[in-house]
PDB file of C-alpha atoms and ligand atoms in Angstrom:
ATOM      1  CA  UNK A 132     -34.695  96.636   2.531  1.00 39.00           C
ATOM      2  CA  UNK A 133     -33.217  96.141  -0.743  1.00 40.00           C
ATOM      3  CA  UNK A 134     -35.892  96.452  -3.832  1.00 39.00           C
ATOM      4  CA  UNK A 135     -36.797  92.664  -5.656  1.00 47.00           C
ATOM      5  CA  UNK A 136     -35.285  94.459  -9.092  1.00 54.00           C
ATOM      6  CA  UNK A 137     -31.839  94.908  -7.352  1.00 52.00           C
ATOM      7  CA  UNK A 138     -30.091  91.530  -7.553  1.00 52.00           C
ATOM      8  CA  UNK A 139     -28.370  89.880  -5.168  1.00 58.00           C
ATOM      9  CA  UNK A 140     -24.748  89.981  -5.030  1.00 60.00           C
ATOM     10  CA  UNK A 141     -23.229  86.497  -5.558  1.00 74.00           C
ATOM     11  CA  UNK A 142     -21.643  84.533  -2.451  1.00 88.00           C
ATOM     12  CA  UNK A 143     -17.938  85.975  -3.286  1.00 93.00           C
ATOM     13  CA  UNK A 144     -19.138  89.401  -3.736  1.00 94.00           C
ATOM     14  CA  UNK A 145     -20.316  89.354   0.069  1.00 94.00           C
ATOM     15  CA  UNK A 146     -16.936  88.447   1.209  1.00 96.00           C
ATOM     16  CA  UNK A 147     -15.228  90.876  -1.206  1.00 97.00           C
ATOM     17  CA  UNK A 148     -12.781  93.400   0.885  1.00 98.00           C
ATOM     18  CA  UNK A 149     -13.943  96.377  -1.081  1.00 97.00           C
ATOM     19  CA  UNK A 150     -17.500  95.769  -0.318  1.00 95.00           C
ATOM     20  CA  UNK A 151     -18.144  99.073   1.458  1.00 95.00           C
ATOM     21  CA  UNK A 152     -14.975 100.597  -0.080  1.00 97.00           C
ATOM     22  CA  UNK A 153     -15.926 103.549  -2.567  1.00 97.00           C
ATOM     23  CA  UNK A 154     -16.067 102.022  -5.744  1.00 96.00           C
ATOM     24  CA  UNK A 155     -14.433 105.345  -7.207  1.00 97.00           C
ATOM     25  CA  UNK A 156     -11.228 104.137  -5.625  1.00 97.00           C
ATOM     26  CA  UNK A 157     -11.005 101.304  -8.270  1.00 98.00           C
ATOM     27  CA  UNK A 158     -12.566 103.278 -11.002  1.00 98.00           C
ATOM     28  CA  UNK A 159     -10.291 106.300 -10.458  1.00 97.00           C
ATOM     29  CA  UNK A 160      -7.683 107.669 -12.840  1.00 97.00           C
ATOM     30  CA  UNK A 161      -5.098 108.896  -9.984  1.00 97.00           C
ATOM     31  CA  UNK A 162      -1.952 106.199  -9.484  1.00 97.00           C
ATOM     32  CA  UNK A 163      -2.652 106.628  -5.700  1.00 98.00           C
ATOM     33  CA  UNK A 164      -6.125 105.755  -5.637  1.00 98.00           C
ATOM     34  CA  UNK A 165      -5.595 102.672  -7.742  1.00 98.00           C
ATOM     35  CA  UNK A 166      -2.740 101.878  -4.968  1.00 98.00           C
ATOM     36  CA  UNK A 167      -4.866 101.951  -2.896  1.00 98.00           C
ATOM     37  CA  UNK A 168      -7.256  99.662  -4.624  1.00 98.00           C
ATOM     38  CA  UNK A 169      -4.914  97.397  -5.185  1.00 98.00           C
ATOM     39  CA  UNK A 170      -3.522  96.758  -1.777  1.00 98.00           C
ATOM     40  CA  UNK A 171      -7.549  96.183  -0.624  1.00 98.00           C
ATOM     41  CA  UNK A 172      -7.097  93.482  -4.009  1.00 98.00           C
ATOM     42  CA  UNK A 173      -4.179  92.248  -2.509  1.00 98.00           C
ATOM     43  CA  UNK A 174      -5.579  91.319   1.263  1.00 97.00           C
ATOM     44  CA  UNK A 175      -9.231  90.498  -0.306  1.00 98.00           C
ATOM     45  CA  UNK A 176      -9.847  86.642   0.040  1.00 98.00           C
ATOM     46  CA  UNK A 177     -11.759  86.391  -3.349  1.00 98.00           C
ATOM     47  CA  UNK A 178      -9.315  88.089  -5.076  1.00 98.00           C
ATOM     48  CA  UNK A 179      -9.496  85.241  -7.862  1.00 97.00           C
ATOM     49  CA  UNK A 180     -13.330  84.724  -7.864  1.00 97.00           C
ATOM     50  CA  UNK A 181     -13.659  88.354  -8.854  1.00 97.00           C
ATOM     51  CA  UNK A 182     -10.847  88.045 -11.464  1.00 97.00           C
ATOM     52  CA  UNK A 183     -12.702  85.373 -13.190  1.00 97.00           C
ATOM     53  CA  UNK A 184     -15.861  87.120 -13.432  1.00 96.00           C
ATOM     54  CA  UNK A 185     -13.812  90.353 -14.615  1.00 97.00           C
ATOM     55  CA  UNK A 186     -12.475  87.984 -17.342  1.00 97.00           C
ATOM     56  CA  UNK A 187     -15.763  86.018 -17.730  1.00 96.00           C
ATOM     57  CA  UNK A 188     -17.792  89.148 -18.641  1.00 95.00           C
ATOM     58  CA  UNK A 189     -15.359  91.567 -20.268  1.00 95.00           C
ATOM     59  CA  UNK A 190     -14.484  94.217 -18.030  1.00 96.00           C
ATOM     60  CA  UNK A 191     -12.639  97.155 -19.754  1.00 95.00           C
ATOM     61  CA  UNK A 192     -12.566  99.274 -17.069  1.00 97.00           C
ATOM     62  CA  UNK A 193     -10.950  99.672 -13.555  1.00 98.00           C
ATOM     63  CA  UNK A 194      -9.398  97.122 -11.071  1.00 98.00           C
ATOM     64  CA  UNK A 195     -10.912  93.887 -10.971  1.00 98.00           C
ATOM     65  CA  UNK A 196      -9.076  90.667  -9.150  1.00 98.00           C
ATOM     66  CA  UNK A 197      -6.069  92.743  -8.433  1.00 98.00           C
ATOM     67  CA  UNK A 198      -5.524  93.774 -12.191  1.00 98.00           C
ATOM     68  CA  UNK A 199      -5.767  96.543 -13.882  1.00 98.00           C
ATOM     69  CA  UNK A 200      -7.253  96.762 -17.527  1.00 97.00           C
ATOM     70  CA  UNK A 201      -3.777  96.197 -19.605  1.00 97.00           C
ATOM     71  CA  UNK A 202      -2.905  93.235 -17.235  1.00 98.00           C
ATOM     72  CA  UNK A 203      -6.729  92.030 -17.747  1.00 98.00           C
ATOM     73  CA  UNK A 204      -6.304  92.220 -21.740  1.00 97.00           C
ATOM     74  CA  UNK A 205      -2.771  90.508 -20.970  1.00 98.00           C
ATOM     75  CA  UNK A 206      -4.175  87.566 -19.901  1.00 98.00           C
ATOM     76  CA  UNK A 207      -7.114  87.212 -21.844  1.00 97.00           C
ATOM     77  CA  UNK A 208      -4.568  87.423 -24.945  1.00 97.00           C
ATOM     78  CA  UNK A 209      -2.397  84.330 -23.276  1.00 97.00           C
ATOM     79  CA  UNK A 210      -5.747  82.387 -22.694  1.00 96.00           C
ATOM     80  CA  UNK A 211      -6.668  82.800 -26.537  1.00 96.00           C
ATOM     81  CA  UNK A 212      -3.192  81.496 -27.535  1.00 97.00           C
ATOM     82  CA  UNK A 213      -3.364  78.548 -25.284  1.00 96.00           C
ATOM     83  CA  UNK A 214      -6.513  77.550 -26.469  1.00 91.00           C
TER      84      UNK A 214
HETATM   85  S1  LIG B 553     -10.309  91.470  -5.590  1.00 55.66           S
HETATM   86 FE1  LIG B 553     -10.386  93.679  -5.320  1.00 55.66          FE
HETATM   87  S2  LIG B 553     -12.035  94.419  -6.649  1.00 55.66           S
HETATM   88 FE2  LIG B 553     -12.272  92.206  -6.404  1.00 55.66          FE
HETATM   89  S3  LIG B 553     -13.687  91.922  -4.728  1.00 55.66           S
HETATM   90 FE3  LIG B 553     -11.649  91.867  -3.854  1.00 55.66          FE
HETATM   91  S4  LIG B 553     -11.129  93.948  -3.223  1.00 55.66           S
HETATM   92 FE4  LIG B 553     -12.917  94.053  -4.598  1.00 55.66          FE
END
C-alpha cells in the first residue's frame, strides 16, 4: 500500500509504456540505453501527454515524450518565438 505522502501518478502516467521500465534507461548517458528508451517513447500511447508536462515543468534532464534534452530546449526556443 502506497504511503498518503506519495502522490498519485496522474491518469497518463498509468498508461505510460515505461511505467515499470527502469527509469535509469531514460536517465542514462550510454547511446544504447537511450535507444532503447526511445523506442519504449516511440510505441508509448501518451507519448505527447508526457512531452507536455516535460515542457510544462522544465525538464533538463533525460528522455521525456520521445525527446531528448537538446530537442526539448529546441522546441521550447520555437514556442518562445511564436509567441
Ligand atoms: S513517452 Fe516515453 S518517457 Fe514518456 S511516459 Fe511514454 S515511455 Fe515513458
Amino acid at each position: 500500500m502506497l504511503s498518503a505522502a506519495v502522490p498519485e501518478p496522474t491518469s497518463w502516467q498509468a498508461d505510460a509504456a515505461c511505467r515499470d521500465a527502469d527509469a535509469e534507461t531514460f536517465f542514462s548517458l550510454d547511446e544504447s540505453r537511450q535507444q532503447e528508451a526511445l523506442e519504449l517513447c516511440a510505441a508509448c500511447p501518451v507519448r505527447r501527454e508526457c512531452l507536455e508536462h516535460a515542457l510544462i515543468h522544465g525538464e533538463q534532464y533525460g528522455i521525456w515524450g520521445g525527446t531528448r534534452e537538446g530537442e526539448r530546449r529546441r522546441i521550447m526556443r520555437e514556442r518562445r518565438r511564436a509567441a
